[in-house]
């Protein structure tokens, strides 16, 4: 799960499909706009919380979006690596 926040409006619940250094793919029940900048927060499941800003770079289909991380703090990359590895292992 992932929480996306807009500058105005209520948070958008999203389900992460994959996460990597450069960004993530998510599915949502509410539409996002290409080039929209959002805040994001990945919940801490055995790792520290990862949060920051992301930009919608593409729509993969109905309610599936590709997001690129924007200026993610350097110290969060190790946590992203652990999240990606844990997801790969299932």
Coordinates of N, CA, C and O in Angstrom, one line a residue:
X1 N 0.8 -1.2 0.0 CA 0.0 0.0 0.0 C 0.9 1.3 0.0 O 2.0 1.2 0.4
X2 N 0.3 2.3 -0.4 CA 1.0 3.6 -0.5 C -0.1 4.7 -0.4 O -1.2 4.5 -0.9
X3 N 0.3 5.8 0.2 CA -0.6 6.9 0.3 C -0.1 8.1 -0.5 O 1.1 8.4 -0.4
X4 N -0.9 8.6 -1.4 CA -0.5 9.7 -2.3 C -1.3 10.9 -1.8 O -2.5 10.8 -1.5
X5 N -0.6 12.1 -1.7 CA -1.3 13.3 -1.3 C -1.1 14.4 -2.4 O -0.1 14.5 -3.0
X6 N -2.2 15.1 -2.6 CA -2.2 16.2 -3.5 C -2.1 17.5 -2.7 O -2.4 17.5 -1.5
X7 N -1.8 18.6 -3.4 CA -1.7 19.9 -2.7 C -3.1 20.3 -2.2 O -3.2 20.9 -1.1
X8 N -4.1 19.9 -2.9 CA -5.5 20.2 -2.4 C -6.3 18.9 -2.6 O -6.1 18.2 -3.6
X9 N -7.1 18.6 -1.6 CA -7.9 17.4 -1.7 C -7.5 16.3 -0.7 O -6.4 16.4 0.0
X10 N -8.3 15.3 -0.6 CA -8.0 14.2 0.3 C -7.0 13.2 -0.2 O -6.8 13.2 -1.5
X11 N -6.3 12.5 0.6 CA -5.3 11.5 0.2 C -5.9 10.5 -0.7 O -7.1 10.1 -0.7
X12 N -5.0 9.9 -1.6 CA -5.4 8.9 -2.5 C -4.7 7.6 -2.1 O -3.5 7.5 -2.0
X13 N -5.5 6.5 -1.8 CA -4.9 5.2 -1.5 C -4.5 4.6 -2.8 O -5.2 4.6 -3.8
X14 N -3.3 4.0 -2.7 CA -2.7 3.3 -3.9 C -2.1 2.0 -3.5 O -1.7 1.8 -2.3
X15 N -2.1 1.1 -4.4 CA -1.4 -0.2 -4.2 C -0.2 -0.2 -5.1 O -0.3 0.0 -6.3
X16 N 1.0 -0.5 -4.5 CA 2.2 -0.5 -5.2 C 2.3 -1.8 -6.0 O 2.0 -2.9 -5.5
X17 N 2.7 -1.7 -7.3 CA 2.9 -2.8 -8.1 C 4.4 -3.2 -8.1 O 4.8 -4.3 -7.9
X18 N 5.3 -2.2 -8.2 CA 6.7 -2.4 -8.1 C 7.3 -1.1 -7.6 O 6.8 0.0 -7.8
X19 N 8.5 -1.2 -7.0 CA 9.2 0.0 -6.5 C 10.7 -0.2 -6.8 O 11.2 -1.3 -6.6
X20 N 11.3 0.9 -7.3 CA 12.7 0.9 -7.6 C 13.4 2.2 -7.2 O 12.7 3.1 -6.7
X21 N 14.6 2.4 -7.5 CA 15.3 3.6 -7.2 C 14.7 4.8 -7.9 O 14.7 5.9 -7.3
X22 N 14.2 4.7 -9.1 CA 13.8 5.8 -9.9 C 12.3 6.2 -9.7 O 11.9 7.3 -9.9
X23 N 11.5 5.2 -9.2 CA 10.1 5.4 -9.0 C 9.3 4.2 -8.7 O 9.9 3.2 -8.3
X24 N 8.0 4.2 -9.0 CA 7.2 3.1 -8.7 C 6.0 3.0 -9.7 O 5.7 4.1 -10.3
X25 N 5.4 1.9 -9.7 CA 4.1 1.7 -10.4 C 3.1 1.5 -9.4 O 3.3 0.8 -8.4
X26 N 1.9 2.1 -9.6 CA 0.8 2.0 -8.6 C -0.5 1.8 -9.3 O -0.6 2.2 -10.5
X27 N -1.5 1.3 -8.6 CA -2.8 1.3 -9.1 C -3.7 2.0 -8.1 O -3.4 2.0 -6.9
X28 N -4.6 2.8 -8.6 CA -5.5 3.6 -7.7 C -6.9 3.4 -8.1 O -7.2 3.0 -9.2
X29 N -7.8 3.8 -7.2 CA -9.2 3.8 -7.5 C -9.7 5.2 -8.0 O -10.8 5.4 -8.4
X30 N -8.8 6.2 -7.8 CA -9.1 7.6 -8.3 C -8.1 7.9 -9.4 O -6.9 7.6 -9.3
X31 N -8.5 8.7 -10.4 CA -7.6 9.0 -11.5 C -6.5 10.0 -11.1 O -6.7 10.9 -10.2
X32 N -5.3 9.8 -11.7 CA -4.2 10.7 -11.6 C -4.0 11.4 -12.9 O -4.3 10.8 -13.9
X33 N -3.3 12.5 -13.0 CA -3.0 13.2 -14.2 C -1.6 13.1 -14.5 O -0.7 13.2 -13.6
X34 N -1.2 12.8 -15.8 CA 0.2 12.8 -16.2 C 0.8 14.1 -15.9 O 0.1 15.2 -16.2
X35 N 1.9 14.2 -15.4 CA 2.7 15.4 -15.0 C 2.3 15.9 -13.6 O 2.8 16.9 -13.2
X36 N 1.3 15.3 -13.0 CA 0.9 15.7 -11.6 C 1.9 15.4 -10.6 O 2.5 14.3 -10.6
X37 N 2.3 16.3 -9.7 CA 3.2 16.0 -8.6 C 2.4 15.7 -7.4 O 1.5 16.4 -7.0
X38 N 2.9 14.7 -6.7 CA 2.2 14.2 -5.5 C 3.2 13.9 -4.4 O 4.3 13.6 -4.7
X39 N 2.7 14.0 -3.2 CA 3.5 13.5 -2.1 C 3.2 12.0 -2.0 O 2.1 11.5 -2.4
X40 N 4.2 11.2 -1.5 CA 3.9 9.8 -1.3 C 4.5 9.3 0.0 O 5.4 9.9 0.5
X41 N 3.9 8.3 0.5 CA 4.4 7.6 1.7 C 4.2 6.1 1.6 O 3.1 5.7 1.4
X42 N 5.3 5.4 1.7 CA 5.3 4.0 1.7 C 5.3 3.6 3.2 O 6.2 4.0 3.9
X43 N 4.4 2.7 3.6 CA 4.3 2.4 5.1 C 5.6 1.6 5.5 O 6.2 0.9 4.8
X44 N 5.9 1.8 6.8 CA 7.1 1.1 7.3 C 6.7 -0.4 7.7 O 6.1 -0.6 8.7
X45 N 7.1 -1.3 6.8 CA 6.9 -2.7 7.1 C 8.2 -3.3 7.3 O 8.9 -2.9 7.3
X46 N 9.0 -3.9 7.5 CA 10.0 -3.9 8.5 C 11.0 -2.8 8.4 O 12.0 -2.8 9.1
X47 N 10.9 -1.9 7.4 CA 11.9 -0.9 7.2 C 11.4 0.5 7.6 O 10.2 0.7 7.8
X48 N 12.2 1.5 7.7 CA 11.8 2.8 8.0 C 10.8 3.3 6.9 O 10.9 2.9 5.8
X49 N 10.0 4.3 7.3 CA 9.1 4.9 6.3 C 9.9 5.6 5.2 O 10.8 6.3 5.4
X50 N 9.4 5.4 4.0 CA 10.0 6.1 2.8 C 8.9 7.0 2.3 O 7.8 6.6 2.0
X51 N 9.3 8.3 2.2 CA 8.3 9.3 1.7 C 9.0 10.4 1.0 O 10.3 10.5 1.0
X52 N 8.3 11.2 0.2 CA 8.9 12.2 -0.6 C 7.9 12.7 -1.6 O 6.7 12.7 -1.4
X53 N 8.4 13.2 -2.7 CA 7.6 13.7 -3.8 C 7.8 12.8 -5.1 O 8.9 12.3 -5.3
X54 N 6.7 12.6 -5.8 CA 6.8 11.9 -7.1 C 5.9 12.5 -8.1 O 5.0 13.2 -7.8
X55 N 6.3 12.3 -9.4 CA 5.6 12.9 -10.5 C 5.0 11.7 -11.4 O 5.7 10.8 -11.6
X56 N 3.8 11.9 -11.8 CA 3.1 10.9 -12.6 C 3.7 11.1 -14.0 O 3.6 12.2 -14.6
X57 N 4.4 10.0 -14.6 CA 5.0 10.2 -15.9 C 4.3 9.4 -17.0 O 4.4 9.7 -18.1
X58 N 3.4 8.5 -16.6 CA 2.6 7.8 -17.6 C 1.5 7.0 -17.0 O 1.5 6.7 -15.8
X59 N 0.5 6.8 -17.8 CA -0.6 5.9 -17.4 C -0.5 4.6 -18.2 O -0.4 4.6 -19.4
X60 N -0.4 3.5 -17.5 CA -0.2 2.2 -18.2 C -1.5 1.5 -18.6 O -1.5 0.6 -19.3
X61 N -2.6 2.0 -18.2 CA -3.9 1.5 -18.5 C -4.8 2.0 -17.5 O -4.5 3.0 -16.8
X62 N -6.0 1.5 -17.4 CA -7.0 2.0 -16.5 C -6.5 1.9 -15.1 O -6.3 0.9 -14.5
X63 N -6.3 3.1 -14.5 CA -5.9 3.3 -13.1 C -4.6 2.7 -12.7 O -4.3 2.3 -11.5
X64 N -3.7 2.5 -13.6 CA -2.3 2.0 -13.4 C -1.3 3.1 -13.9 O -1.4 3.5 -15.0
X65 N -0.5 3.6 -13.0 CA 0.4 4.7 -13.3 C 1.8 4.5 -12.9 O 2.1 3.8 -12.0
X66 N 2.7 5.1 -13.7 CA 4.1 5.1 -13.4 C 4.5 6.4 -12.8 O 4.1 7.5 -13.4
X67 N 5.2 6.4 -11.7 CA 5.6 7.6 -11.0 C 7.1 7.7 -10.9 O 7.7 6.6 -10.6
X68 N 7.7 8.8 -11.1 CA 9.1 9.1 -10.9 C 9.3 9.8 -9.6 O 8.7 10.8 -9.4
X69 N 10.3 9.3 -8.8 CA 10.6 10.1 -7.6 C 11.3 11.4 -8.0 O 12.1 11.5 -8.9
X70 N 10.9 12.4 -7.2 CA 11.5 13.8 -7.4 C 12.3 14.1 -6.2 O 11.8 14.2 -5.1
X71 N 13.6 14.3 -6.3 CA 14.5 14.7 -5.3 C 14.3 13.9 -4.0 O 14.2 14.4 -2.9
X72 N 14.4 12.6 -4.1 CA 14.3 11.7 -3.0 C 15.6 11.8 -2.2 O 16.7 11.8 -2.8
X73 N 15.5 12.0 -0.9 CA 16.7 12.1 -0.1 C 17.6 10.8 -0.2 O 17.1 9.7 -0.3
X74 N 18.9 11.0 -0.3 CA 19.9 9.9 -0.6 C 19.8 8.8 0.4 O 19.9 7.6 0.1
X75 N 19.5 9.1 1.7 CA 19.5 8.0 2.7 C 18.3 7.0 2.5 O 18.3 6.0 3.1
X76 N 17.3 7.4 1.7 CA 16.2 6.5 1.5 C 16.4 5.4 0.4 O 15.7 4.4 0.3
X77 N 17.5 5.5 -0.4 CA 17.8 4.5 -1.4 C 18.0 3.1 -0.9 O 17.6 2.1 -1.4
X78 N 18.7 3.0 0.3 CA 19.0 1.7 0.9 C 17.7 1.1 1.3 O 17.5 -0.1 1.1
X79 N 16.7 1.9 1.8 CA 15.4 1.3 2.2 C 14.6 0.9 1.0 O 13.9 -0.1 1.0
X80 N 14.8 1.6 -0.1 CA 14.1 1.2 -1.4 C 14.7 -0.1 -1.9 O 13.9 -1.0 -2.3
X81 N 16.0 -0.3 -1.8 CA 16.6 -1.5 -2.2 C 16.1 -2.7 -1.3 O 15.7 -3.8 -1.9
X82 N 15.9 -2.5 0.0 CA 15.4 -3.6 0.8 C 13.9 -3.8 0.5 O 13.5 -5.0 0.5
X83 N 13.1 -2.8 0.2 CA 11.7 -3.0 -0.1 C 11.6 -3.8 -1.4 O 10.8 -4.7 -1.6
X84 N 12.4 -3.4 -2.4 CA 12.4 -4.1 -3.7 C 12.8 -5.6 -3.6 O 12.2 -6.5 -4.1
X85 N 13.9 -5.8 -2.8 CA 14.3 -7.2 -2.6 C 13.3 -8.0 -1.8 O 13.0 -9.2 -2.2
X86 N 12.6 -7.4 -0.8 CA 11.6 -8.2 -0.1 C 10.4 -8.5 -1.0 O 9.8 -9.6 -1.0
X87 N 10.0 -7.6 -1.9 CA 8.9 -7.8 -2.8 C 9.3 -8.9 -3.8 O 8.4 -9.7 -4.2
X88 N 10.5 -8.9 -4.3 CA 10.9 -9.9 -5.2 C 10.9 -11.3 -4.6 O 10.5 -12.3 -5.3
X89 N 11.2 -11.4 -3.3 CA 11.2 -12.7 -2.6 C 9.8 -13.2 -2.4 O 9.5 -14.3 -2.1
X90 N 8.8 -12.2 -2.4 CA 7.4 -12.5 -2.1 C 7.2 -12.4 -0.7 O 6.4 -12.7 0.0

